[in-house]
Structure formats: C-alpha cells, structure tokens
Short mmCIF file of C-alpha atoms in Angstrom, two decimals:
data_model
loop_
_atom_site.label_atom_id
_atom_site.label_comp_id
_atom_site.label_asym_id
_atom_site.label_seq_id
_atom_site.Cartn_x
_atom_site.Cartn_y
_atom_site.Cartn_z
CA MET A 1179 105.40 111.54 69.65
CA ASN A 1180 106.25 115.16 69.86
CA GLU A 1181 105.58 117.47 66.76
CA VAL A 1182 109.49 117.42 65.78
CA ASN A 1183 109.72 113.50 65.80
CA LYS A 1184 106.50 113.61 63.74
CA GLU A 1185 107.83 115.95 61.28
CA ASN A 1186 111.10 114.16 60.89
CA THR A 1187 109.54 110.67 60.42
CA THR A 1188 107.50 112.24 57.65
CA LEU A 1189 110.43 113.81 56.01
CA ARG A 1190 112.43 110.50 56.06
CA THR A 1191 109.28 109.08 54.67
CA TYR A 1192 109.19 111.31 51.54
CA ILE A 1193 113.01 111.13 51.17
CA VAL A 1194 112.92 107.13 51.08
CA SER A 1195 110.06 107.32 48.80
CA PHE A 1196 111.63 109.83 46.58
CA ILE A 1197 114.87 107.75 46.16
CA ALA A 1198 112.83 104.60 45.67
CA ALA A 1199 110.85 106.52 42.80
CA VAL A 1200 114.19 107.58 41.17
CA VAL A 1201 115.56 103.87 41.34
CA GLY A 1202 112.35 102.46 40.20
CA VAL A 1203 112.28 104.82 36.93
CA LEU A 1204 115.98 104.33 36.50
CA LEU A 1205 115.74 100.39 36.35
CA ILE A 1206 112.76 100.57 34.14
CA VAL A 1207 114.84 103.02 31.71
CA TRP A 1208 117.72 100.85 32.09
CA GLY A 1209 115.74 97.73 31.21
CA GLU A 1210 114.07 99.38 28.09
CA ASN A 1211 117.48 100.45 26.83
CA LEU A 1212 119.21 97.24 27.07
CA ALA A 1213 120.04 95.59 23.63
CA SER A 1214 117.20 93.32 22.38
CA GLY A 1215 119.91 90.29 23.20
CA HIS A 1216 119.23 90.62 26.93
CA THR A 1217 115.93 88.83 26.76
CA VAL A 1218 116.20 87.39 30.39
CA ILE A 1219 117.48 90.68 32.27
CA LYS A 1220 115.36 93.13 30.46
CA PRO A 1221 112.06 91.75 31.94
CA ILE A 1222 113.50 91.66 35.46
CA LEU A 1223 114.69 95.15 35.50
CA ASN A 1224 111.31 96.02 34.08
CA ASN A 1225 109.59 94.16 36.77
CA ILE A 1226 111.61 95.16 39.61
CA GLY A 1227 111.63 98.83 38.55
CA SER A 1228 107.79 98.84 38.50
CA ILE A 1229 107.61 97.33 42.04
CA VAL A 1230 110.06 99.59 43.41
CA LEU A 1231 108.28 102.95 41.81
CA ALA A 1232 104.64 101.49 42.82
CA THR A 1233 105.97 100.85 46.44
CA ALA A 1234 107.36 104.51 46.60
CA LEU A 1235 104.10 105.80 45.16
CA LEU A 1236 101.90 103.85 47.87
CA ALA A 1237 104.14 104.85 50.49
CA THR A 1238 103.67 108.57 49.80
CA ILE A 1239 100.10 108.03 49.39
CA TRP A 1240 100.00 106.35 52.67
CA GLU A 1241 101.83 109.24 54.47
CA LEU A 1242 99.83 112.03 52.95
CA PHE A 1243 96.22 110.45 52.86
CA VAL A 1244 95.64 107.35 54.56
CA LYS A 1245 97.93 107.10 57.74
CA ARG A 1246 96.34 109.91 59.82
CA SER A 1247 92.69 108.97 58.99
CA PHE A 1248 93.76 105.24 59.91
CA VAL A 1249 95.45 106.27 63.28
CA CYS A 1250 92.45 108.82 64.05
CA GLU A 1251 90.34 105.76 63.66
CA ILE A 1252 92.11 103.49 66.01
CA ILE A 1253 92.40 106.25 68.60
CA ASP A 1254 88.79 106.83 68.43
CA MET A 1255 88.30 102.92 68.82
CA MET A 1256 90.48 102.70 71.66
CA ARG A 1257 88.58 105.90 73.51
CA SER A 1258 85.50 104.10 73.06
CA ASP A 1259 86.39 100.97 74.29
CA TYR A 1260 88.35 102.49 77.43
CA SER A 1261 85.15 104.66 77.94
CA VAL A 1262 82.92 101.58 78.19
CA ILE A 1263 85.57 99.81 80.63
CA GLU A 1264 85.88 103.00 82.80
CA SER A 1265 81.96 103.22 83.13
CA GLY A 1266 81.78 99.42 84.32
CA ILE A 1267 79.06 98.64 82.01
CA GLU A 1268 79.05 94.89 81.34
CA MET A 1269 75.56 94.65 79.63
CA ILE A 1270 72.50 96.58 78.31
CA THR A 1271 69.29 95.62 77.53
CA LEU A 1272 65.87 96.95 76.75
CA ASP A 1273 64.01 94.03 78.08
CA PHE A 1274 64.19 93.92 81.87
CA SER A 1275 63.03 90.04 81.90
CA GLU A 1276 66.73 89.36 80.28
CA ILE A 1277 68.43 90.10 83.57
CA ILE A 1278 69.15 86.50 85.62
CA TRP A 1279 68.50 88.17 88.89
CA GLY A 1280 69.57 84.78 90.58
CA ASN A 1281 72.95 85.35 89.39
CA TYR A 1282 73.52 88.32 91.33
CA LEU A 1283 71.20 87.52 94.41
CA LYS A 1284 72.79 84.11 95.14
CA ASN A 1285 75.54 84.06 97.66
CA ASN A 1286 74.95 87.98 98.13
CA LYS A 1287 75.36 89.60 101.68
CA SER A 1288 74.45 92.91 100.87
CA LEU A 1289 71.47 94.27 99.03
CA ASP A 1290 70.37 97.92 98.70
CA ILE A 1291 67.32 98.81 96.55
CA TYR A 1292 65.65 101.92 95.44
CA PHE A 1293 62.40 101.77 93.54
CA ALA A 1294 58.83 102.84 93.24
CA TYR A 1295 57.52 99.61 94.74
CA GLY A 1296 58.90 96.54 92.45
CA ARG A 1297 55.90 94.20 92.92
CA THR A 1298 56.67 92.35 89.79
CA TRP A 1299 60.41 92.29 90.64
CA ARG A 1300 59.62 90.93 94.20
CA ASN A 1301 57.43 88.40 92.91
CA HIS A 1302 59.82 87.09 90.17
CA ASN A 1303 62.55 86.69 92.90
CA ALA A 1304 60.72 85.73 95.92
CA THR A 1305 62.63 82.62 96.07
CA TYR A 1306 66.15 83.98 95.90
CA LEU A 1307 64.75 86.96 98.33
CA ASN A 1308 63.92 84.10 100.85
CA ASP A 1309 67.34 82.22 100.21
CA MET A 1310 68.90 85.45 101.35
CA SER A 1311 66.69 85.91 104.30
CA LYS A 1312 68.64 82.70 105.76
CA VAL A 1313 72.22 84.13 105.12
CA ASN A 1314 73.83 85.13 108.35
CA GLY A 1315 75.08 88.70 108.58
CA ALA A 1316 73.27 89.79 105.27
CA ALA A 1317 71.94 93.43 105.36
CA VAL A 1318 69.33 94.73 103.15
CA ARG A 1319 68.16 98.45 102.77
CA VAL A 1320 65.32 99.32 100.73
CA ILE A 1321 64.16 103.00 99.82
CA LEU A 1322 60.56 103.52 98.85
CA PRO A 1323 58.60 106.87 98.00
CA ASP A 1324 57.15 108.35 101.20
CA VAL A 1325 53.43 107.69 101.37
CA SER A 1326 52.90 110.70 103.60
CA ASP A 1327 54.00 113.15 100.89
CA GLU A 1328 50.65 113.48 98.75
CA LEU A 1329 52.48 115.82 96.19
CA LEU A 1330 55.00 113.20 95.63
CA ILE A 1331 52.47 110.40 95.29
CA SER A 1332 49.91 112.17 93.19
CA SER A 1333 52.84 112.96 90.86
CA MET A 1334 53.96 109.40 90.82
CA ALA A 1335 50.57 108.20 90.42
CA SER A 1336 49.86 110.45 87.50
CA ARG A 1337 52.73 109.10 85.55
CA PHE A 1338 52.10 105.49 86.13
CA GLY A 1339 48.61 106.02 85.27
CA TYR A 1340 47.43 104.98 88.80
CA SER A 1341 45.14 106.36 91.45
CA VAL A 1342 46.56 107.91 94.35
CA GLU A 1343 45.25 104.81 96.62
CA ARG A 1344 46.58 102.37 94.31
CA LEU A 1345 49.98 103.54 94.43
CA LYS A 1346 50.00 103.92 98.16
CA GLY A 1347 48.70 100.41 98.60
CA GLU A 1348 51.57 99.09 96.10
CA ILE A 1349 54.20 100.88 98.43
CA GLU A 1350 52.64 99.41 101.65
CA ASP A 1351 52.65 96.03 100.31
CA ALA A 1352 56.47 96.46 99.32
CA VAL A 1353 57.09 97.31 102.96
CA LYS A 1354 55.01 94.44 104.22
CA ASP A 1355 56.62 91.91 101.81
CA PHE A 1356 60.15 92.74 102.50
CA ARG A 1357 59.53 92.76 106.21
CA GLU A 1358 57.92 89.25 105.77
CA ILE A 1359 60.73 87.84 103.90
CA PHE A 1360 63.75 89.36 105.94
CA GLN A 1361 62.44 89.24 109.66
CA GLN A 1362 61.19 85.75 109.31
CA ASN A 1363 64.58 84.47 110.56
CA GLY A 1364 65.03 86.40 113.46
CA GLU A 1365 68.38 88.30 113.65
CA ASN A 1366 69.73 86.65 110.75
CA VAL A 1367 69.59 89.86 108.27
CA SER A 1368 69.72 93.36 109.00
CA LEU A 1369 66.82 94.87 107.12
CA LYS A 1370 66.08 98.58 107.08
CA ILE A 1371 63.40 100.47 105.23
CA TYR A 1372 63.41 103.79 104.47
CA LEU A 1373 60.77 106.34 102.95
CA CYS A 1374 61.96 109.18 100.65
CA LYS A 1375 60.47 112.30 99.47
CA LYS A 1376 62.22 112.34 96.05
CA ASN A 1377 60.61 111.30 93.06
CA PRO A 1378 62.52 108.35 91.72
CA VAL A 1379 63.85 108.81 88.09
CA TYR A 1380 65.35 105.34 88.04
CA SER A 1381 65.34 102.17 90.06
CA MET A 1382 68.57 100.93 91.19
CA TYR A 1383 70.06 97.55 92.94
CA ILE A 1384 73.34 97.18 94.57
CA PHE A 1385 74.83 94.04 95.33
CA ASP A 1386 78.17 92.92 96.97
CA ASN A 1387 80.25 93.19 93.49
CA LYS A 1388 77.46 94.44 90.89
CA ALA A 1389 74.85 96.99 90.53
CA ILE A 1390 71.85 97.06 87.81
CA PHE A 1391 69.87 100.20 87.24
CA SER A 1392 66.92 100.51 84.96
CA MET A 1393 65.42 103.81 83.88
CA TYR A 1394 61.89 104.98 83.82
CA LYS A 1395 59.80 105.78 80.71
CA HIS A 1396 58.19 109.14 80.13
CA SER A 1397 55.77 107.93 77.90
CA ARG A 1398 52.66 105.89 78.94
CA GLY A 1399 52.08 102.12 77.91
CA ARG A 1400 54.31 99.29 78.10
CA GLY A 1401 57.45 98.94 76.70
CA GLY A 1402 60.99 98.35 76.94
CA VAL A 1403 63.46 100.58 79.16
CA PRO A 1404 67.17 100.60 79.18
CA THR A 1405 68.70 98.32 81.98
CA PHE A 1406 72.37 98.63 82.65
CA VAL A 1407 74.33 95.78 84.54
CA LEU A 1408 77.56 97.36 86.11
CA ASN A 1409 80.59 96.00 87.86
CA ASN A 1410 82.00 97.40 91.06
CA GLN A 1411 85.11 98.68 89.20
CA GLY A 1412 83.44 101.46 87.20
CA LYS A 1413 82.59 104.99 87.70
CA LEU A 1414 78.60 104.29 87.39
CA PHE A 1415 78.67 101.80 90.29
CA ASN A 1416 80.42 104.19 92.61
CA PHE A 1417 77.85 106.92 91.42
CA LEU A 1418 74.74 104.65 92.37
CA ARG A 1419 76.60 103.80 95.74
CA CYS A 1420 77.04 107.61 96.44
CA GLU A 1421 73.34 108.42 95.29
CA PHE A 1422 71.96 105.58 97.58
CA ASP A 1423 74.11 106.59 100.73
CA SER A 1424 73.49 110.09 100.01
CA LEU A 1425 69.54 109.77 100.14
CA ILE A 1426 69.83 107.80 103.19
CA ALA A 1427 71.94 110.52 104.95
CA ASP A 1428 69.48 113.41 104.25
CA GLU A 1429 67.21 113.41 106.99
CA ASP A 1430 65.40 116.21 105.51
CA ILE A 1431 63.73 114.14 102.76
CA THR A 1432 64.47 110.04 103.93
CA ARG A 1433 63.28 108.83 107.16
CA GLU A 1434 63.58 105.22 108.36
CA ILE A 1435 60.41 103.38 109.35
#
C-alpha cells in the first residue's frame, strides 16, 4: 500500500469515527431529554449511544496508537520466520549426542565430511558407516588436517590440549578407519581422503539432502557446542557445499592421499 492510500484510509477512519462519535452523543442527549414517560426507549437510546461513542473512541485509539505497533510486530515476526526458512535450519542443539545420525546415514549415497578427526563420531556411527560401505555407487569424501603441516598441527594440539604426537595419531587413525570401512567391499564405494592445511573452525557433514555443522569451542574443557541441522533448500546448506568443494579444489592447501 503506497503513502497516498495509507493517508486516505487513515482519513476515512477519522471521518467515520468522528461521525459515529457525534451520532453516539446525539443518541445519549436525545435519550436524556425524552420525557419521563418513555421508560423503555430512553435506556435503549442511552445504551446504543454509549456503544457507538465507545466504538468510535476505540477506533480512533487503534488508528492513532495501536495499529502501527501491532502491524510492525507482525511484520517482524514474519521476517524472523522467513529468515529461518531461508537459512534452511531445521534444528539447533547444544548437545551433539542429540543428533540421531542414523536418520541421515541410512539410505544415503553421498557423504562429505570435514573435521579434526572425529573419533567419537566414527565409533558411535560405525554400524551406519559399515552399512553405507555396502551401498553400490556410494561416494564418500573426507577432509582432515594435514599432519605434515607442523604449524597447523601444533596450533590445533594447543587448542585441544593435546600433544602434537597424540593429535597426529588421532588423524592417522581416522584415515585408517575410513579406509578399512569403505574399502572392504571392493568397488562398491568411491572413497577419497584429503589432507588440508586449513585450521578447521567447525565440523561439517553433508549428506544427500541434509547437512550438519558443529562449531568448536574456544574455551578449554568439555561442554555443549551449537550444532545445526540443515535442509538442502536453504542458504546455509549451499554455503557448506561451496566451502567443501572449494577446499578440495584448492591444490595449494589440500592434497588427496
């Protein structure tokens, strides 16, 4: 609605409210001035006049003070809901264990993973990963930190509170586990493992139609971290997909092993 139409609507509201108020007052005055013998009509006129006058006053108050605030609140709510829908967020949790990974790994033919090493995740989902290794045509791509980059591994080890040797061992175990799981059935699954010189700031798991990413903590110690479940219709899914593909395509920082 343009400004002219808004002004016309507001003006009409004021005119109608004014006329209604005048009618209400006239009905009340008429009722009060009736002869005492009109015992039935007098209260009826007074009541009708009071209702009309009150309605006119409420309409004016609504137009002057309430309507704009109400409309703005509704618009803000709609914008917020639209932003969530547009982002593709289906779930947010601070408890990583709340994610039912089987729902995303079952009947899934593509899996892209980027994390530090994911020992707990691999152990927890070993059954589902083994099932996926038997799916003909499945494709798995895994990006892990490059153990040959001493500066990267030293920085990550410090952040996790690990020794450099322990972190290297965790990453090497991850490589070994993925190969054992997905190469046990011959040519069923395409497995590609990459080592990247970027310091991961979150973990990502991209499936056929969903994606999950989990943030890392800056503080030491255990505790919940925000984890997001996304559908493939939103902007965040597309962002993760572009991030993953860009990392693999950048040969200066990523190499396949």
